[in-house]
Coordinates of C-alpha atoms in Angstrom, one line a residue:
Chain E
X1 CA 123.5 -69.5 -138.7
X2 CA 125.9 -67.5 -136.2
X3 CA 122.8 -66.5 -134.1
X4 CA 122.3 -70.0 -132.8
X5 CA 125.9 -70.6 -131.3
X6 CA 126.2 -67.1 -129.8
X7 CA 122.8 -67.9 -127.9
X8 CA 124.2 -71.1 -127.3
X9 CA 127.3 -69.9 -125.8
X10 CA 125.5 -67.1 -123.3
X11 CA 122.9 -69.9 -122.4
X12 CA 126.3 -71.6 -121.7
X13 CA 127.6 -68.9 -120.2
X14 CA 124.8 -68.0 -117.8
X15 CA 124.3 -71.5 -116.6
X16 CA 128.0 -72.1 -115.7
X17 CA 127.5 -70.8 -112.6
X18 CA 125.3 -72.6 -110.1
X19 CA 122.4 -72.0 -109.6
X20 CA 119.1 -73.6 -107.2
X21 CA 116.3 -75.1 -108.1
X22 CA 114.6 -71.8 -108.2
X23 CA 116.9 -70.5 -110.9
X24 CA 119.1 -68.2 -108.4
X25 CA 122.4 -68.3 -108.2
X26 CA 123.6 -70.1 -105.7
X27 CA 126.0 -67.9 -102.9
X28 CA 126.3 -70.7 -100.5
X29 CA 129.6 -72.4 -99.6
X30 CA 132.4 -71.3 -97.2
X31 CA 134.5 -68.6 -97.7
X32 CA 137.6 -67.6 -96.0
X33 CA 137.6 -63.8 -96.7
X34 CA 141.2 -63.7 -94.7
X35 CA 143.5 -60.6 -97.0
X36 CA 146.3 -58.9 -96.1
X37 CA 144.9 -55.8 -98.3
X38 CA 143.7 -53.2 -95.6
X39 CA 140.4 -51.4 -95.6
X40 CA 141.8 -48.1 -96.2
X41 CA 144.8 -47.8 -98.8
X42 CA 148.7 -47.1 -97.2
X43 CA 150.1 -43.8 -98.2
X44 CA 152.5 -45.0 -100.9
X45 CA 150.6 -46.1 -103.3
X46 CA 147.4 -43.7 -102.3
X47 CA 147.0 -42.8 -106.1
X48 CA 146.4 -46.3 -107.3
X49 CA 144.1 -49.4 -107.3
X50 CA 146.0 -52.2 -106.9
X51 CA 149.4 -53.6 -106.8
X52 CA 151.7 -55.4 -109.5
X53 CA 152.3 -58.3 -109.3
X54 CA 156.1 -58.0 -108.0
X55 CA 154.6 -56.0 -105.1
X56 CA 152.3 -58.7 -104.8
X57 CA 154.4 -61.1 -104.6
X58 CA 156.9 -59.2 -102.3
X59 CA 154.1 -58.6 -99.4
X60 CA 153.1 -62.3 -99.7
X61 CA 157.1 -63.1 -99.1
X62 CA 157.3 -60.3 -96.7
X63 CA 154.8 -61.8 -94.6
X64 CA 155.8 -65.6 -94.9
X65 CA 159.2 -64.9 -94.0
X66 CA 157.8 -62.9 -91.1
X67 CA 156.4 -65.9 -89.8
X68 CA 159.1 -67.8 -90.7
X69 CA 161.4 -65.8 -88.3
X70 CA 158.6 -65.7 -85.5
X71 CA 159.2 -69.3 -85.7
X72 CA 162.6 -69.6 -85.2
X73 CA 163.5 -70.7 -81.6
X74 CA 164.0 -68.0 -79.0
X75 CA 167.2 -67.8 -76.5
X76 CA 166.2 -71.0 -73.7
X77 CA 168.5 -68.1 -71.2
X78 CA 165.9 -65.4 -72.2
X79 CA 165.0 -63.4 -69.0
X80 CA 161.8 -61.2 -68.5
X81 CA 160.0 -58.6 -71.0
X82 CA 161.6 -55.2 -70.3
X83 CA 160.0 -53.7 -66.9
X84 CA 157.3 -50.5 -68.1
X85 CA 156.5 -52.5 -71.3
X86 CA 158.3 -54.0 -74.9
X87 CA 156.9 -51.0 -76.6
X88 CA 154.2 -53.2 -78.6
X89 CA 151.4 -51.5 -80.4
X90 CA 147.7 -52.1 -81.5
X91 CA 145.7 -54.9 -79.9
X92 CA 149.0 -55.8 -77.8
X93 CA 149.2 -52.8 -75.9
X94 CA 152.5 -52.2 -74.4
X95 CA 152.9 -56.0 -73.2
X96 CA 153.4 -58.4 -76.5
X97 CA 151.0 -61.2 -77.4
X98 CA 149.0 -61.8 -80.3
X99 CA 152.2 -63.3 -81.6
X100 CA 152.7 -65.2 -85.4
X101 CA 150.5 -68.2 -84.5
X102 CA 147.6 -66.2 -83.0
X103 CA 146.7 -64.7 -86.1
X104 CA 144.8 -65.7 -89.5
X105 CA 145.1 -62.6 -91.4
X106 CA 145.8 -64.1 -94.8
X107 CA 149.1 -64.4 -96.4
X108 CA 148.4 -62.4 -99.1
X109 CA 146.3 -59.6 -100.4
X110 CA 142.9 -60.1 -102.5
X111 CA 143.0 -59.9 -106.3
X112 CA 139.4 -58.6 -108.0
X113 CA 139.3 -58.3 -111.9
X114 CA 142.8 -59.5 -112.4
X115 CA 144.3 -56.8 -110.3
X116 CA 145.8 -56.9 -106.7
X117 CA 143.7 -54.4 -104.5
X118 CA 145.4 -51.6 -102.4
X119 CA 142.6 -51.4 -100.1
X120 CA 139.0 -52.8 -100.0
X121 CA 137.9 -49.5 -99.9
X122 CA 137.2 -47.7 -103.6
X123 CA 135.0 -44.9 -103.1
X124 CA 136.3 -42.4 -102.1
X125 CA 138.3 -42.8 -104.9
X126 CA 141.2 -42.2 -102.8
X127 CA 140.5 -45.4 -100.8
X128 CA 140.6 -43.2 -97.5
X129 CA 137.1 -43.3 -94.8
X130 CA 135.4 -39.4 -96.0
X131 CA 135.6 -37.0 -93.0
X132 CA 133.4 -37.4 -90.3
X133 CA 130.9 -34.6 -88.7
X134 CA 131.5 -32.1 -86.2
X135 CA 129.2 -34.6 -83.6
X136 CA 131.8 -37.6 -84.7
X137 CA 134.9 -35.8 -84.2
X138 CA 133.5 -35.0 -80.8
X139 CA 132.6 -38.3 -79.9
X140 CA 135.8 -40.0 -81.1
X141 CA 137.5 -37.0 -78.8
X142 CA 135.9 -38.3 -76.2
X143 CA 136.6 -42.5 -77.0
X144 CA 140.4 -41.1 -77.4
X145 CA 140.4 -39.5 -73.7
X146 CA 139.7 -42.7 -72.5
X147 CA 141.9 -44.8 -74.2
X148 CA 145.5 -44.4 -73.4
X149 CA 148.8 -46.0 -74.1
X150 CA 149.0 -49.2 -71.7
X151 CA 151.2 -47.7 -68.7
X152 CA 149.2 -49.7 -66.0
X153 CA 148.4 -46.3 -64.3
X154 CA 144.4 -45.1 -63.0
X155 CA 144.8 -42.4 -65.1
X156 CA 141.0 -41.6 -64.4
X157 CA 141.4 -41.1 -61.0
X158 CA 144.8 -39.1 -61.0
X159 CA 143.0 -36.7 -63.7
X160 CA 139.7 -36.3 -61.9
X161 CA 137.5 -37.7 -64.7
X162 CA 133.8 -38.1 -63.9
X163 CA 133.8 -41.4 -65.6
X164 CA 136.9 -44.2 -66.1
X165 CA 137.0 -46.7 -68.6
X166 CA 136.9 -49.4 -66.1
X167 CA 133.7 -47.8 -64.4
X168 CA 131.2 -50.5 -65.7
X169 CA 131.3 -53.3 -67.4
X170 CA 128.9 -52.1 -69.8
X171 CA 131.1 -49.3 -70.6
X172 CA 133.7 -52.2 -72.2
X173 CA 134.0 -52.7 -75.8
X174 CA 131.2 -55.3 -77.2
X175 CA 133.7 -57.7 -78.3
X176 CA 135.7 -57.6 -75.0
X177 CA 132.3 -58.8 -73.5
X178 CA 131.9 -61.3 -76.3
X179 CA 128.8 -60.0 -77.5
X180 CA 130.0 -59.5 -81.0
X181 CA 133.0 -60.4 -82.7
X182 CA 135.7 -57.0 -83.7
X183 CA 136.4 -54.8 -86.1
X184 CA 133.2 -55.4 -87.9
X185 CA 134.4 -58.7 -88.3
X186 CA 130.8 -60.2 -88.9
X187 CA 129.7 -57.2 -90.4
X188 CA 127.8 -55.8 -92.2
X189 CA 130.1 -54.5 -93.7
X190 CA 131.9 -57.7 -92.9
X191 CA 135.4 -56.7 -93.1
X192 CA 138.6 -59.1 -92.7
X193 CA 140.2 -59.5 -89.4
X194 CA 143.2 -61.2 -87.3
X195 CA 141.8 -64.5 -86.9
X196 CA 138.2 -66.5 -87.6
X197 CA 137.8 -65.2 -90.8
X198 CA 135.4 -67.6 -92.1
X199 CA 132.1 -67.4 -93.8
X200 CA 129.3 -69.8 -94.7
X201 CA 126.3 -68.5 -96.6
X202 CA 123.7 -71.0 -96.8
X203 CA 120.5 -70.2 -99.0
X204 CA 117.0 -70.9 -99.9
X205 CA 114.4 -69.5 -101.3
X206 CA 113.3 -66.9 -98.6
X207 CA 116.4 -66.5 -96.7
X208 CA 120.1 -66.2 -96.9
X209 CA 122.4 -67.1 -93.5
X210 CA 125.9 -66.0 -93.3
X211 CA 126.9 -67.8 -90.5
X212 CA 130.9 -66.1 -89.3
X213 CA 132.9 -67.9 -87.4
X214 CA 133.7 -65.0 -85.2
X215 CA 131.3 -65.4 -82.2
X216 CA 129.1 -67.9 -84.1
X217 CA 127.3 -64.8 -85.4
X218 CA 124.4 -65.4 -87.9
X219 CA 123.0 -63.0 -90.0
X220 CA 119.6 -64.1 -91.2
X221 CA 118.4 -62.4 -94.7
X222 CA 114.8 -62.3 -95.2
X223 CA 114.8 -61.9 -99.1
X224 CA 111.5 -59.6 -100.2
X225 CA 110.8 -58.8 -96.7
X226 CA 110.3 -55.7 -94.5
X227 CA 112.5 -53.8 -92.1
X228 CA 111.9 -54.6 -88.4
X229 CA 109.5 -51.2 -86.8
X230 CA 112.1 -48.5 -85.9
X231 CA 112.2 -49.3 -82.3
X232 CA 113.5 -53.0 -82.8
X233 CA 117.1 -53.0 -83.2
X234 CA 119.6 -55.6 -83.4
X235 CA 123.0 -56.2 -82.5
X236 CA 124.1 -57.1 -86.4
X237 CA 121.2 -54.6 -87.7
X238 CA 118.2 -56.0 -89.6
X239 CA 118.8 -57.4 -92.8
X240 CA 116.4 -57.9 -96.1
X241 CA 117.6 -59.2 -99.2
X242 CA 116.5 -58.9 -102.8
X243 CA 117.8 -60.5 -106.4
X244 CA 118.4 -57.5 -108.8
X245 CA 119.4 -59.8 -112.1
X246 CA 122.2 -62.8 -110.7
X247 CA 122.9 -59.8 -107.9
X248 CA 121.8 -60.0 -104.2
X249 CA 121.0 -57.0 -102.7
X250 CA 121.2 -56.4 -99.3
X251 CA 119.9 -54.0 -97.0
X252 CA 120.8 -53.5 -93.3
X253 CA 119.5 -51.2 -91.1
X254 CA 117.9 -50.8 -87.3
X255 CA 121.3 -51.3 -85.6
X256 CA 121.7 -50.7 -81.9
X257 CA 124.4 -48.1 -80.4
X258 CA 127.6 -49.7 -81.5
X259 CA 127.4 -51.4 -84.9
X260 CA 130.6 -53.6 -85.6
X261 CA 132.1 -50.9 -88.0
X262 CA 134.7 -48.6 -85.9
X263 CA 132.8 -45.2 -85.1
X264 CA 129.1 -45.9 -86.5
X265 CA 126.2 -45.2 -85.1
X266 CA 122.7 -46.2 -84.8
X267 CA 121.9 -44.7 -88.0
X268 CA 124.1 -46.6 -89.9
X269 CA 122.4 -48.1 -93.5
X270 CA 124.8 -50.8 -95.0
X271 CA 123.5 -51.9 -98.6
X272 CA 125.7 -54.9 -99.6
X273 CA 125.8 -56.7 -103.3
X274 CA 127.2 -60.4 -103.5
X275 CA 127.6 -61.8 -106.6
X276 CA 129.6 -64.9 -108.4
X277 CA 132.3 -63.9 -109.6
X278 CA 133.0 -68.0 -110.5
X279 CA 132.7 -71.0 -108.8
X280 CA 135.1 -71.2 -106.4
X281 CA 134.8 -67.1 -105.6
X282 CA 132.3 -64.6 -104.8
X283 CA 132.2 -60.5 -105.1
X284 CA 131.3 -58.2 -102.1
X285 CA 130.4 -54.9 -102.2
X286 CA 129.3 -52.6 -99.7
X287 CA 127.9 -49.2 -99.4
X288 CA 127.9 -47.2 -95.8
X289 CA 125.9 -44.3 -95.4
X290 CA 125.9 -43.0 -91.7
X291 CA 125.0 -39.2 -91.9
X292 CA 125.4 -39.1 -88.4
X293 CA 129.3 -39.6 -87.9
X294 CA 130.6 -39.4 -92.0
X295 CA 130.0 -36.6 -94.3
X296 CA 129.9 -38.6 -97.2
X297 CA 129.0 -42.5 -98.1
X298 CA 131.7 -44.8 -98.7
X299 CA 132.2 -48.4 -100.8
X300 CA 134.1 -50.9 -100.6
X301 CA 134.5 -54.2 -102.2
X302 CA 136.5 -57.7 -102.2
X303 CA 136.6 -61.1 -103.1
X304 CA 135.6 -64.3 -101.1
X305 CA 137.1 -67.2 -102.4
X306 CA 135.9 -70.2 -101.2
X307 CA 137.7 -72.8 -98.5
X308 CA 137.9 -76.4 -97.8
X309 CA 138.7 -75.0 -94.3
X310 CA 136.1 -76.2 -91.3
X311 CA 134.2 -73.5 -89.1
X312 CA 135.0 -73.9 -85.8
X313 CA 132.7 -73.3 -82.0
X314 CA 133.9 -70.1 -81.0
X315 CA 131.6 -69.9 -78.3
X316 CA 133.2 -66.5 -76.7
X317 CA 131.7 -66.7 -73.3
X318 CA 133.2 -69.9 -72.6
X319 CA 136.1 -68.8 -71.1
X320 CA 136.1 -65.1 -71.1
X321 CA 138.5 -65.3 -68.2
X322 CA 140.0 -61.6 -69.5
X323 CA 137.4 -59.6 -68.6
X324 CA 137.6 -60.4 -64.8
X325 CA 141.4 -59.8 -64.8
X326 CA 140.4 -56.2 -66.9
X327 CA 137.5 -55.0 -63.8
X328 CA 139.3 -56.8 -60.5
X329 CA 142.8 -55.2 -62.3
X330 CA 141.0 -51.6 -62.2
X331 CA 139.5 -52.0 -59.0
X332 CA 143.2 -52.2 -57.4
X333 CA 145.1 -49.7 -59.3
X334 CA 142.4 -47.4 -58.3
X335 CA 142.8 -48.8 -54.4
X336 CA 146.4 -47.7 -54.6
X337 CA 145.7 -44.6 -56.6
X338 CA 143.6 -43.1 -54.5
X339 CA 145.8 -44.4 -51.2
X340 CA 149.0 -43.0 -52.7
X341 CA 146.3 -39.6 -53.1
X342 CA 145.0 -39.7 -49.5
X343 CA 148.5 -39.9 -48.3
X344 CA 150.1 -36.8 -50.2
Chain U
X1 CA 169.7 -52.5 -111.7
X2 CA 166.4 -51.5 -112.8
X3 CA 164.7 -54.5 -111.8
X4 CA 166.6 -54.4 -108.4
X5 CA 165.2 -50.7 -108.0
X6 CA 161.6 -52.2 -108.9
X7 CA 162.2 -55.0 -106.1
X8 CA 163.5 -52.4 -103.8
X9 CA 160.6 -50.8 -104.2
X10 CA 158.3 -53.5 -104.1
X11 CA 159.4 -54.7 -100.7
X12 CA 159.1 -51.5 -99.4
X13 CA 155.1 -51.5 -100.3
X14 CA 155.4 -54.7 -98.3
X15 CA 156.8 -53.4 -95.5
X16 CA 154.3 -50.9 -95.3
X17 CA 151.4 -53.1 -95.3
X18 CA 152.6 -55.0 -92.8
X19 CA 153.9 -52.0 -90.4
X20 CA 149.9 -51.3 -90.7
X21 CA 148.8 -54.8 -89.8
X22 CA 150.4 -53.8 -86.8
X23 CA 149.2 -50.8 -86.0
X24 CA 145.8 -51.2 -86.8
X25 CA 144.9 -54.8 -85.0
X26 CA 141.7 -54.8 -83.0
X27 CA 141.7 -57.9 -80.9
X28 CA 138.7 -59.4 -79.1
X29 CA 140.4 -57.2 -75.8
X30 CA 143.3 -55.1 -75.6
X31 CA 145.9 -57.0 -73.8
X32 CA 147.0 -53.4 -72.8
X33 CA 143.8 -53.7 -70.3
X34 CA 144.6 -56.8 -68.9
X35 CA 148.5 -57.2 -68.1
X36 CA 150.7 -54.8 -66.2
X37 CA 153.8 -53.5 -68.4
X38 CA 155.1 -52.8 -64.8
X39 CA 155.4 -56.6 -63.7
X40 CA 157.2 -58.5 -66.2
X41 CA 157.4 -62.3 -65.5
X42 CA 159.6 -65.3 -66.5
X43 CA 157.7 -68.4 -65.6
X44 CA 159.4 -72.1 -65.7
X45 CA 157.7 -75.8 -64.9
X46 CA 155.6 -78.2 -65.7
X47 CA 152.0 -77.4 -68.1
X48 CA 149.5 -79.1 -65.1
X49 CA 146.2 -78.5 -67.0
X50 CA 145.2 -76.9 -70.1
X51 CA 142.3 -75.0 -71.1
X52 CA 141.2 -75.6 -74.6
X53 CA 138.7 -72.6 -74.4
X54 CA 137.2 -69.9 -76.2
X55 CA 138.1 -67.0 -76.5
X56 CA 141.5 -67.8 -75.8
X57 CA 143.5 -70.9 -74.1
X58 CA 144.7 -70.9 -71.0
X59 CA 147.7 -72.9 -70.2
X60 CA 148.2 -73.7 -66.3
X61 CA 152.4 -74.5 -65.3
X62 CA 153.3 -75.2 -62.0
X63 CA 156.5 -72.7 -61.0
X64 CA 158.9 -73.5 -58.4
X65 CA 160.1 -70.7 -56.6
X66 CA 162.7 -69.6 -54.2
X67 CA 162.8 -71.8 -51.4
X68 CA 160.6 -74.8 -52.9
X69 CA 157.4 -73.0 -53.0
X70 CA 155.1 -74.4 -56.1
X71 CA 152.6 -72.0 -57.5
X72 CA 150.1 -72.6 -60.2
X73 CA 150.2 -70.0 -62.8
X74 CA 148.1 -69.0 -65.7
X75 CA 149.1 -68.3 -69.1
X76 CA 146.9 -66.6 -72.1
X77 CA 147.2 -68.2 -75.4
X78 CA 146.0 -68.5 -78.8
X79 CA 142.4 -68.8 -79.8
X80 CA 141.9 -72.5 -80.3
X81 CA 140.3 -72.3 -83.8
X82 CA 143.6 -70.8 -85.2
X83 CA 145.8 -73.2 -83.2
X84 CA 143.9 -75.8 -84.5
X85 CA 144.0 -74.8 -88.0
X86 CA 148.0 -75.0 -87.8
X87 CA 147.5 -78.9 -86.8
X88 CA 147.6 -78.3 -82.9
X89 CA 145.2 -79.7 -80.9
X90 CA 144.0 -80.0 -76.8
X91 CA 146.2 -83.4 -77.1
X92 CA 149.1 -81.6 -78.8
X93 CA 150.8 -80.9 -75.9
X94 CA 151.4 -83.4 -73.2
X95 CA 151.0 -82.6 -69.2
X96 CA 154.2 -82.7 -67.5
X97 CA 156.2 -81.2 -70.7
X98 CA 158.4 -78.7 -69.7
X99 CA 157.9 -74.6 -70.9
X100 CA 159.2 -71.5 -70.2
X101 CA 156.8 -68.3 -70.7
X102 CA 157.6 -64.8 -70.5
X103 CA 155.1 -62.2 -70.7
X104 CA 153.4 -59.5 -68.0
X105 CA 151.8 -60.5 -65.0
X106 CA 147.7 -60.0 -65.2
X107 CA 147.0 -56.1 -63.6
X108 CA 145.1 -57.9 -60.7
X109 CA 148.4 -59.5 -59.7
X110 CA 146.8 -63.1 -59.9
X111 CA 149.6 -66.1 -60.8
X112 CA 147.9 -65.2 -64.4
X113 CA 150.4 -63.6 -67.3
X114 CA 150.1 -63.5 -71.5
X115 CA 151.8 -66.0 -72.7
X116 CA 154.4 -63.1 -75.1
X117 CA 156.8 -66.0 -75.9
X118 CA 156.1 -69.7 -74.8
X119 CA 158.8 -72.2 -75.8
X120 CA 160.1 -75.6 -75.0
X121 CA 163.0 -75.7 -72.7
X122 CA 165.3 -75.2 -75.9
X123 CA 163.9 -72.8 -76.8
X124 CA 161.5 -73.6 -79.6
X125 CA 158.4 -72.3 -80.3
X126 CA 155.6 -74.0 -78.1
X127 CA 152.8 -73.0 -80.3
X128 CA 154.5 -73.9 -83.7
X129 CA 153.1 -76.7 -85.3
X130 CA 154.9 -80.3 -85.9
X131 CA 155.7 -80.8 -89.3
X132 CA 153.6 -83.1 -91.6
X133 CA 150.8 -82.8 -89.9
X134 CA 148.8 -81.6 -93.4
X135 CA 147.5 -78.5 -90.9
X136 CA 146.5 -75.5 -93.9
X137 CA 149.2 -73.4 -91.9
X138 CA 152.0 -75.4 -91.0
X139 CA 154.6 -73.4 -89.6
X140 CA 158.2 -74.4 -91.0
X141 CA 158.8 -78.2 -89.7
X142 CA 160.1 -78.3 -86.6
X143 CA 159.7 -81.4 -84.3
X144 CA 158.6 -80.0 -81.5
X145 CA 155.9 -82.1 -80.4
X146 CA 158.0 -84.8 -78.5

């Protein structure tokens, strides 16, 4: 008598969710995975999982009335930018840009079993990247020498250094030369970034596609297949996929020099887990191991809610006119450099 | 006064997140690699030709300087998807209309600068969108697109 409508209701309950014709569920859609909660968790709340809601609620007005003020109409009497820079950090080094409208970052941060997240990051449980090894800390000494507050100086040649940062173009970050989108932004892990933050997975029986919007990057997923041989290596690693229960799996590994994720290496092994959390929302997990440059694996997770938003071309090479103002801008401040040297 | 405390408090957690928003931007390049800090510019004219491009627009304006001489000019701008997602569009804004840019001059010292702060010549935000166009991220409604 009560066994029949308790079956009933987790036949029920299993079937809500869709599903394909091959009894799956079904992960495709579009997802706009835009959050204002970072990957690694801000010092003040460092002990603690997620938000309430008032603090919630206070970033998302925070950050709406932000924009609301970068809207508001500058003095038509302005003159120029302060001469040696307006002091501007990050991404717009020293000279502004990458104002309000640029950006797509979300306008609030990501809630995951009823609770506002701190930080995508949960393991270490104190939402912080573990410490890298000896060989990391020495390679991210070296990044660091080469990248140094935007002054518009040849540092490299008044130092001496064997090598500048300008020396070949190969030498220039991947997504400065539009060969993959930043900050892991495609993944895996696929982590939130400024703008393009969209998502569509598109499934069938032997494969699963996340296409990103971020340099029309396409993961393909062969589910039950093999890794690639060791010496094939791909740019967004090389993925195979299985269901464990109404979870897929994902493993990723074979990745060139420079995965997406800041300071990884080769060596990196991403296993991911997407799941439905509902119909409108999925669940992302990820796992890094990199034994190479972090002493320790690390997890994160988030949600993906689903858009009505359209991806966009963002065909990167189109008109990458940046990265002929970066070399022909090196080449002359190392003309002058070395003429103001010559001349001392 | 408790709850003002808690509010206090709240908005500070705010502030931090969006301090690191800042801080920790990666970009598709580092306009700290492309534009001279040295050379600030303040650009006024006409828009001549716009480039609706990935990865970023390019906005050309034609600046009159001292004693007559017109120079073409080029100015960095947004990524089209995420103009386009806040209702602007390649036939948004109208050759001829009227801007004022400042920003940095590129490090080669072309006529190319970011585009730090375009506006209309009152002032108001170029970029913003109109309102009521139904754009997901309207910025507040300003009609700007005359």
């Amino acid at each position: 008598m009560i066994v029949l409508p308790i079956a009933l209701l987790l036949f029920q309950g299993a079937t809500a969710l869709p599903r394909t014709a091959g009894g799956e569920p079904d992960l495709s859609g579009t997802y706009d995975i835009a959050t204002l909660t970072p990957l690694t968790r801000p010092g003040n709340v460092k002990d603690r999982l997620s938000l309430t809601d008032e603090e919630a609620k206070a970033l998302a007005k925070a950050t709406a009335d932000q924009m609301a003020q970068k809207s508001l109409a500058s003095d038509p009497n302005r003159k120029a930018p302060p001469a040696g820079g307006d002091g501007s950090e990050g991404a717009a080094g020293n000279v502004g840009g990458y104002n309000a409208v640029w950006v797509d970052n979300g306008t609030g941060a990501f809630k995951l079993d009823g609770k506002w997240r701190t930080s995508i990051l949960i393991d270490p449980p104190n939402g912080q990247m573990p410490a890298m090894t000896q060989e990391a800390r020495a390679r991210a000494m070296a990044r660091g020498r080469m990248s140094r507050p935007n002054r518009g100086d040849a540092f490299w040649i008044t130092e001496n250094m064997p090598v500048g940062p300008y020396d070949d173009p190969e030498l220039r970050p991947v997504a400065e030369r539009c060969l993959m989108g930043f900050g892991s932004s495609s993944g895996p892990p696929a982590l939130p970034v400024l703008y393009n933050n969209l998502k569509q997975i598109v499934q069938t029986k032997d494969t699963v596609m996340i296409l990103n919007e971020m340099v029309h990057d396409v993961r393909l997923i062969r589910i039950n297949g093999k890794h690639e041989p060791e010496d094939i290596r791909r740019w967004l690693g090389d993925s195979v996929g299985r269901w464990e229960g109404d979870t897929l799996v994902v493993d990723t590994t074979n990745f060139k020099d420079q995965p997406g994720m800041s300071g990884a290496s080769r060596n990196m092994r991403v296993i991911e887990r997407f799941s439905r959390i509902d119909a409108k929302t999925l669940r992302y997990h990820f796992t890094v191991e990199d034994p190479t440059i972090w002493t320790k694996p690390f997890s994160g997770e988030m949600a993906w809610p689903a858009t009505d938003a359209r991806i966009y071309e963002y065909a990167c090479h189109e008109g990458n006119y940046s990265f002929g103002n970066i070399l022909r801008g090196a080449r002359l401040l190392e003309a002058e450099t070395l003429a103001k040297k010559n001349a001392k | 006064m408790k709850k003002r405390i808690g509010l206090a408090v709240a908005g500070a957690v705010a502030l931090l997140y969006l301090g690191m928003e800042v801080r920790s931007v990666y970009a598709h390049h580092a306009f700290g690699a492309e534009f001279d800090p040295n050379r600030p510019v303040l650009l006024k004219g006409p828009v001549v030709r716009l480039e609706w491009i990935n990865p970023h627009t390019w906005i050309h304006l034609e600046v009159t300087g001292e004693g007559g001489k017109k120079e073409t000019w080029m100015v960095e701008g947004g990524t089209p998807n995420s103009l386009l997602r806040r209702g602007l569009k390649r036939d948004s804004i109208k050759i001829g209309q009227m801007i004022i840019v400042d920003g940095y001059q590129s490090k080669d010292r072309s006529s190319r600068a970011n585009g730090r702060d375009i506006t209309l010549p009152d002032g108001q935000k170029f970029f913003m969108g109109s309102s009521g166009t139904g754009a997901p991220y309207d910025a507040p409604g300003k009609e700007q697109r005359k």
